[in-house]
CSV table of C-alpha atoms in Angstrom, one decimal:
chain,number,residue,atom,x,y,z
A,1,MET,CA,-60.5,122.2,-27.8
A,2,PRO,CA,-62.5,119.1,-28.7
A,3,LEU,CA,-60.8,116.2,-30.5
A,4,ARG,CA,-61.5,116.2,-34.2
A,5,LEU,CA,-61.4,113.1,-36.4
A,6,ILE,CA,-59.8,113.3,-39.7
A,7,GLY,CA,-62.3,112.5,-42.5
A,8,GLY,CA,-65.5,112.7,-40.5
A,9,ARG,CA,-67.5,114.7,-37.9
A,10,ASP,CA,-66.8,114.6,-34.3
A,11,ARG,CA,-69.2,113.2,-31.7
A,12,SER,CA,-70.6,116.5,-30.6
A,13,GLU,CA,-71.5,117.5,-34.1
A,14,ALA,CA,-73.4,114.2,-34.7
A,15,GLU,CA,-75.4,114.5,-31.6
A,16,ALA,CA,-76.3,118.1,-32.5
A,17,ALA,CA,-77.7,116.9,-35.8
A,18,GLY,CA,-80.0,114.4,-34.0
A,19,GLY,CA,-78.3,111.3,-35.3
A,20,PRO,CA,-76.5,108.6,-33.5
A,21,ALA,CA,-73.1,109.4,-32.3
A,22,ALA,CA,-70.5,108.3,-34.6
A,23,GLU,CA,-68.5,105.4,-33.4
A,24,THR,CA,-65.0,106.4,-32.9
A,25,PRO,CA,-62.0,104.1,-33.3
A,26,ALA,CA,-60.0,103.1,-30.2
A,27,ARG,CA,-57.8,105.8,-29.1
A,28,ARG,CA,-54.0,105.4,-29.3
A,29,PRO,CA,-52.2,105.6,-26.0
A,30,ALA,CA,-51.1,109.1,-25.2
A,31,ALA,CA,-47.4,109.9,-25.8
A,32,PRO,CA,-45.4,110.1,-22.6
A,33,ALA,CA,-45.1,113.5,-21.1
A,34,PRO,CA,-41.7,115.1,-21.8
A,35,ALA,CA,-39.2,114.9,-18.9
A,36,PRO,CA,-39.2,118.1,-16.9
A,37,GLU,CA,-36.3,120.5,-17.6
A,38,ILE,CA,-33.7,121.0,-14.8
A,39,ALA,CA,-32.4,124.4,-14.6
A,40,VAL,CA,-28.6,124.3,-14.3
A,41,PRO,CA,-27.2,127.5,-12.9
A,42,ARG,CA,-24.5,129.1,-14.9
A,43,PRO,CA,-21.1,129.6,-13.3
A,44,ALA,CA,-20.4,133.1,-12.0
A,45,ALA,CA,-18.7,135.2,-14.6
A,46,THR,CA,-14.9,135.6,-14.2
A,47,SER,CA,-12.7,138.4,-15.1
A,48,PRO,CA,-10.3,138.1,-18.0
A,49,ALA,CA,-7.3,138.1,-15.6
A,50,ALA,CA,-8.8,135.2,-13.6
A,51,ARG,CA,-9.5,133.2,-16.7
A,52,GLN,CA,-5.9,133.9,-17.9
A,53,SER,CA,-4.4,132.7,-14.6
A,54,ALA,CA,-6.5,129.5,-14.7
A,55,ILE,CA,-5.4,128.7,-18.3
A,56,THR,CA,-1.7,129.8,-17.8
A,57,PRO,CA,-0.3,128.5,-14.5
A,58,GLU,CA,2.6,130.2,-12.8
A,59,CYS,CA,4.9,127.2,-13.4
A,60,THR,CA,5.1,124.8,-16.2
A,61,VAL,CA,6.6,121.3,-15.3
A,62,ILE,CA,7.8,118.7,-17.8
A,63,GLY,CA,7.5,115.5,-15.7
A,64,PRO,CA,10.3,113.0,-15.2
A,65,HIS,CA,8.7,110.4,-17.5
A,66,LEU,CA,8.1,112.7,-20.4
A,67,THR,CA,10.1,113.3,-23.6
A,68,LEU,CA,9.0,116.3,-25.6
A,69,ARG,CA,10.3,117.4,-29.0
A,70,GLY,CA,9.7,121.1,-29.9
A,71,ASN,CA,10.4,124.6,-28.7
A,72,LEU,CA,9.0,125.7,-25.4
A,73,ARG,CA,8.1,129.4,-24.9
A,74,GLY,CA,6.3,131.2,-22.1
A,75,SER,CA,6.4,134.0,-19.7
A,76,ASP,CA,6.1,131.8,-16.6
A,77,ASP,CA,8.6,129.6,-14.7
A,78,ILE,CA,9.6,126.4,-16.5
A,79,VAL,CA,10.9,123.3,-14.7
A,80,ILE,CA,12.3,120.4,-16.7
A,81,ARG,CA,12.3,117.0,-14.9
A,82,GLY,CA,12.2,114.9,-18.0
A,83,VAL,CA,13.7,115.3,-21.5
A,84,LEU,CA,13.2,118.2,-23.9
A,85,ILE,CA,14.6,118.3,-27.4
A,86,GLY,CA,14.2,121.9,-28.4
A,87,ASP,CA,14.8,125.5,-27.4
A,88,ILE,CA,13.4,127.0,-24.2
A,89,ARG,CA,12.5,130.6,-23.5
A,90,GLY,CA,11.0,131.5,-20.2
A,91,ARG,CA,11.2,133.7,-17.1
A,92,ARG,CA,13.0,131.2,-14.8
A,93,VAL,CA,14.2,128.0,-16.3
A,94,GLU,CA,15.3,125.1,-14.0
A,95,VAL,CA,16.7,121.8,-15.3
A,96,ARG,CA,16.4,119.4,-12.4
A,97,SER,CA,18.9,116.6,-11.6
A,98,GLY,CA,18.4,113.7,-14.0
A,99,ALA,CA,16.7,115.9,-16.6
A,100,ARG,CA,18.1,116.6,-20.1
A,101,VAL,CA,17.7,119.5,-22.5
A,102,GLU,CA,19.1,119.4,-26.1
A,103,GLY,CA,18.6,123.0,-27.2
A,104,ASP,CA,19.3,126.6,-26.3
A,105,ILE,CA,17.9,128.3,-23.1
A,106,VAL,CA,17.1,132.0,-22.9
A,107,ALA,CA,15.7,133.3,-19.6
A,108,ALA,CA,16.0,135.9,-16.9
A,109,GLU,CA,17.3,133.1,-14.6
A,110,ALA,CA,18.7,129.7,-15.5
A,111,ILE,CA,19.5,126.9,-13.0
A,112,VAL,CA,21.1,123.7,-14.4
A,113,GLY,CA,21.1,120.7,-12.2
A,114,GLY,CA,20.8,118.2,-15.0
A,115,ALA,CA,22.4,118.0,-18.5
A,116,VAL,CA,22.1,120.7,-21.2
A,117,ARG,CA,23.5,120.5,-24.6
A,118,GLY,CA,23.1,124.0,-26.0
A,119,ASN,CA,23.8,127.6,-25.2
A,120,VAL,CA,22.5,129.3,-22.1
A,121,GLU,CA,21.8,133.0,-22.0
A,122,ALA,CA,20.3,134.4,-18.8
A,123,GLY,CA,20.6,137.4,-16.4
A,124,THR,CA,21.9,135.0,-13.8
A,125,ILE,CA,23.2,131.5,-14.4
A,126,GLU,CA,23.9,128.7,-11.9
A,127,VAL,CA,25.3,125.3,-12.8
A,128,LYS,CA,24.8,123.1,-9.7
A,129,ARG,CA,26.9,120.3,-8.5
A,130,GLY,CA,26.1,117.3,-10.6
A,131,GLY,CA,24.8,119.5,-13.5
A,132,GLY,CA,26.6,120.0,-16.8
A,133,VAL,CA,26.5,122.3,-19.8
A,134,GLU,CA,28.0,121.5,-23.2
A,135,GLY,CA,27.7,124.9,-24.9
A,136,ARG,CA,28.2,128.6,-24.3
A,137,LEU,CA,27.2,130.5,-21.2
A,138,GLU,CA,26.6,134.2,-21.6
A,139,ASN,CA,25.1,137.0,-19.6
A,140,ASP,CA,25.7,140.5,-18.2
A,141,GLY,CA,25.2,139.5,-14.6
A,142,SER,CA,26.6,136.6,-12.5
A,143,CYS,CA,27.6,133.1,-13.4
A,144,ARG,CA,28.1,130.5,-10.7
A,145,ILE,CA,29.5,127.1,-11.7
A,146,HIS,CA,29.7,124.1,-9.3
A,147,GLY,CA,29.3,121.4,-12.0
A,148,GLU,CA,30.8,120.8,-15.4
A,149,VAL,CA,31.0,123.2,-18.4
A,150,GLU,CA,32.5,122.7,-21.8
A,151,GLY,CA,32.2,125.9,-23.8
A,152,ASP,CA,33.0,129.5,-23.7
A,153,ILE,CA,31.8,131.6,-20.8
A,154,ASN,CA,31.1,135.4,-21.1
A,155,SER,CA,29.8,137.1,-17.9
A,156,ARG,CA,30.4,140.1,-15.8
A,157,ASP,CA,31.1,138.1,-12.6
A,158,ILE,CA,32.2,134.4,-12.8
A,159,VAL,CA,32.7,132.0,-9.9
A,160,VAL,CA,34.0,128.5,-10.5
A,161,GLY,CA,33.4,126.7,-7.3
A,162,VAL,CA,35.2,123.9,-5.5
A,163,GLY,CA,34.8,120.7,-7.4
A,164,ALA,CA,33.8,122.3,-10.7
A,165,GLN,CA,35.3,121.2,-14.0
A,166,VAL,CA,35.5,123.9,-16.7
A,167,SER,CA,37.0,123.7,-20.2
A,168,SER,CA,36.5,127.1,-21.6
A,169,VAL,CA,37.6,130.5,-22.7
A,170,VAL,CA,36.4,132.7,-19.7
A,171,THR,CA,35.8,136.4,-20.4
A,172,ALA,CA,34.7,138.5,-17.4
A,173,ASP,CA,35.1,141.7,-15.4
A,174,ARG,CA,35.8,139.5,-12.3
A,175,ALA,CA,36.7,135.8,-12.2
A,176,SER,CA,37.1,133.8,-9.0
A,177,ILE,CA,38.4,130.2,-9.6
A,178,ALA,CA,38.3,127.6,-6.9
A,179,GLY,CA,37.8,124.5,-9.1
A,180,ALA,CA,39.6,123.1,-12.1
A,181,LEU,CA,39.8,125.1,-15.3
A,182,ASP,CA,41.4,124.1,-18.6
A,183,GLY,CA,41.5,127.0,-21.0
A,184,VAL,CA,42.0,130.8,-21.0
A,185,ILE,CA,40.9,133.5,-18.6
A,186,GLU,CA,40.5,137.0,-19.9
A,187,ALA,CA,39.3,139.3,-17.1
A,188,GLY,CA,39.8,142.6,-15.4
A,189,ASP,CA,40.3,141.0,-11.9
A,190,VAL,CA,41.3,137.4,-11.3
A,191,ARG,CA,41.4,135.5,-8.0
A,192,ILE,CA,42.8,131.9,-8.0
A,193,GLU,CA,41.8,130.2,-4.8
A,194,GLU,CA,43.8,127.6,-2.8
A,195,THR,CA,41.8,124.7,-4.2
A,196,ALA,CA,42.1,125.9,-7.8
A,197,ARG,CA,43.9,124.1,-10.6
A,198,VAL,CA,44.3,126.2,-13.8
A,199,ASN,CA,45.9,124.8,-16.9
A,200,GLY,CA,46.0,127.7,-19.4
A,201,GLU,CA,46.8,131.3,-19.9
A,202,ILE,CA,45.6,134.2,-17.8
A,203,GLU,CA,45.2,137.6,-19.5
A,204,CYS,CA,44.3,140.3,-17.0
A,205,THR,CA,44.1,144.1,-17.2
A,206,GLY,CA,44.1,144.4,-13.4
A,207,PRO,CA,45.4,142.4,-10.4
A,208,VAL,CA,45.9,138.6,-10.5
A,209,ASP,CA,45.9,137.1,-7.0
A,210,ILE,CA,47.1,133.4,-7.0
A,211,ALA,CA,46.7,131.1,-4.0
A,212,GLY,CA,46.4,127.8,-6.0
A,213,GLN,CA,48.2,126.2,-8.9
A,214,VAL,CA,48.6,127.7,-12.4
A,215,GLU,CA,50.2,126.0,-15.4
A,216,GLY,CA,50.3,128.7,-18.1
A,217,GLN,CA,51.5,132.1,-18.9
A,218,ILE,CA,50.2,135.0,-16.9
A,219,HIS,CA,49.9,138.6,-18.0
A,220,GLY,CA,48.6,141.1,-15.5
A,221,LYS,CA,49.1,144.6,-14.1
A,222,ARG,CA,50.0,143.3,-10.6
A,223,VAL,CA,50.6,139.6,-9.9
A,224,ILE,CA,50.8,138.1,-6.4
A,225,ILE,CA,51.9,134.5,-6.0
A,226,ARG,CA,51.0,133.7,-2.4
A,227,GLU,CA,52.7,131.3,0.0
A,228,GLY,CA,51.7,127.7,-1.0
A,229,ALA,CA,50.8,128.7,-4.5
A,230,THR,CA,52.6,127.4,-7.6
A,231,VAL,CA,53.1,129.0,-11.0
A,232,GLY,CA,54.7,126.8,-13.7
A,233,ASP,CA,55.2,129.2,-16.6
A,234,SER,CA,56.2,132.8,-17.4
A,235,VAL,CA,54.7,135.8,-15.6
A,236,PHE,CA,54.6,139.3,-17.2
A,237,ALA,CA,53.4,142.3,-15.2
A,238,GLU,CA,54.3,145.8,-14.0
A,239,GLU,CA,54.6,144.4,-10.4
A,240,ILE,CA,55.3,140.8,-9.3
A,241,THR,CA,55.3,139.6,-5.7
A,242,VAL,CA,56.3,136.0,-5.0
A,243,ALA,CA,55.8,134.3,-1.7
A,244,GLY,CA,55.2,130.8,-3.2
A,245,THR,CA,56.8,128.8,-6.0
A,246,ALA,CA,57.5,130.1,-9.5
A,247,THR,CA,59.4,128.0,-12.0
A,248,GLY,CA,59.2,130.2,-15.1
A,249,GLU,CA,60.5,133.5,-16.3
A,250,LEU,CA,59.5,136.6,-14.3
A,251,MET,CA,59.5,139.9,-16.1
A,252,ALA,CA,58.3,143.1,-14.4
A,253,VAL,CA,59.3,146.6,-13.7
A,254,SER,CA,59.3,145.8,-10.0
A,255,VAL,CA,59.8,142.3,-8.4
A,256,ALA,CA,59.6,141.4,-4.7
A,257,ILE,CA,60.7,138.0,-3.5
A,258,ALA,CA,59.5,137.0,0.0
A,259,ALA,CA,61.4,134.9,2.4
A,260,THR,CA,59.1,131.9,1.8
A,261,ALA,CA,59.5,132.0,-2.0
A,262,TYR,CA,61.2,129.5,-4.3
A,263,VAL,CA,62.0,130.8,-7.8
A,264,ASP,CA,63.7,128.8,-10.5
A,265,GLY,CA,63.9,130.9,-13.6
A,266,GLN,CA,65.2,134.1,-15.1
A,267,ILE,CA,64.0,137.4,-13.4
A,268,VAL,CA,64.0,140.3,-15.8
A,269,HIS,CA,63.5,143.5,-13.8
A,270,HIS,CA,64.1,147.2,-13.3
A,271,HIS,CA,63.9,147.0,-9.6
A,272,ILE,CA,64.1,143.9,-7.4
A,273,GLU,CA,63.9,143.1,-3.6
A,274,ILE,CA,64.8,139.6,-2.3
A,275,GLU,CA,64.2,138.8,1.4
A,276,GLN,CA,66.7,136.7,3.3
A,277,GLY,CA,65.7,133.0,3.3
A,278,ALA,CA,64.3,133.0,-0.2
A,279,VAL,CA,65.6,130.5,-2.8
A,280,VAL,CA,66.3,132.1,-6.1
A,281,LYS,CA,67.8,130.2,-9.0
A,282,GLY,CA,68.6,131.7,-12.4
A,283,SER,CA,69.9,135.0,-13.8
A,284,ARG,CA,68.5,138.4,-12.8
A,285,PRO,CA,69.2,140.8,-15.7
A,286,TRP,CA,68.4,144.5,-15.2
A,287,ARG,CA,66.4,146.3,-18.0
A,288,PRO,CA,65.2,149.9,-18.4
A,289,LYS,CA,61.7,150.6,-17.4
A,290,GLN,CA,60.7,151.5,-21.0
A,291,TYR,CA,62.0,148.1,-22.2
A,292,LEU,CA,59.8,146.2,-19.7
A,293,GLN,CA,56.7,148.3,-20.2
A,294,ASN,CA,56.9,147.8,-24.0
A,295,ARG,CA,57.4,144.1,-23.6
A,296,ASP,CA,54.4,143.8,-21.3
A,297,LYS,CA,52.2,145.5,-23.9
A,298,GLY,CA,53.4,143.1,-26.5
A,299,GLU,CA,55.5,145.7,-28.4
A,300,PRO,CA,59.0,144.9,-29.6
A,301,PRO,CA,61.3,146.3,-26.9
A,302,PRO,CA,64.3,148.5,-27.8
A,303,GLU,CA,67.7,146.9,-27.6
A,304,ALA,CA,69.1,146.9,-24.1
């Protein structure tokens, strides 16, 4: 299309009319051509599942130099290496050595190697050596303690390992103590290992097997004080077997004193056996079976 001049005729029209060609003003320099467009290929489409995995990693890590305030919730694993002030809810929560959490933890699995000030509720709980919890531990699975715990523990299966320090009321189906415990044990089955030091009462509906040291009253169905073990308070049970040292009152329907035993206290019994070589100090009054059974249940016994 020929160039047209605003306000006049163009050159071709003037020549066609037989007149001189109109003088045209100097042309302005042409505008630079636009830069060519570069086609950028679009990324290949990803499935929703792939986008989700890219946005939500399988493990969330709070770094060692971070301090966060607020609740942390997710369906993935959570590792704390720094400081978190808030509650945590995740699939597997691990508080590494040197880390600190001030809040409650709810997870399928909880591993504490640092410091937690709050309650921990998980399917399985482990407090590692060097780790500590100031709060309640609760689950319907297992609880393994090798560090320090100050707070009540409620679990189906509790193990207090060698070197552990626990100040607690322990409630469990089974309790195995190899460390130091200051508090109360309420369980269906109790095992006090050789390295254990228990300062507190033991209330057991089943057997109590003692190979370590206990300073506190013991109530159980069947109590065994093994050779080398020491019990420094009263023992009440249906059956008591002593091969170690007992320096409190013993009260049971049946009492058996082994040759290696040292007993310094009154023995209230219905039936008693003392092997030659045993050291037994104190009186040994006989009582009817009904008397002892009622006393063991906490009922006032009939007059002897």
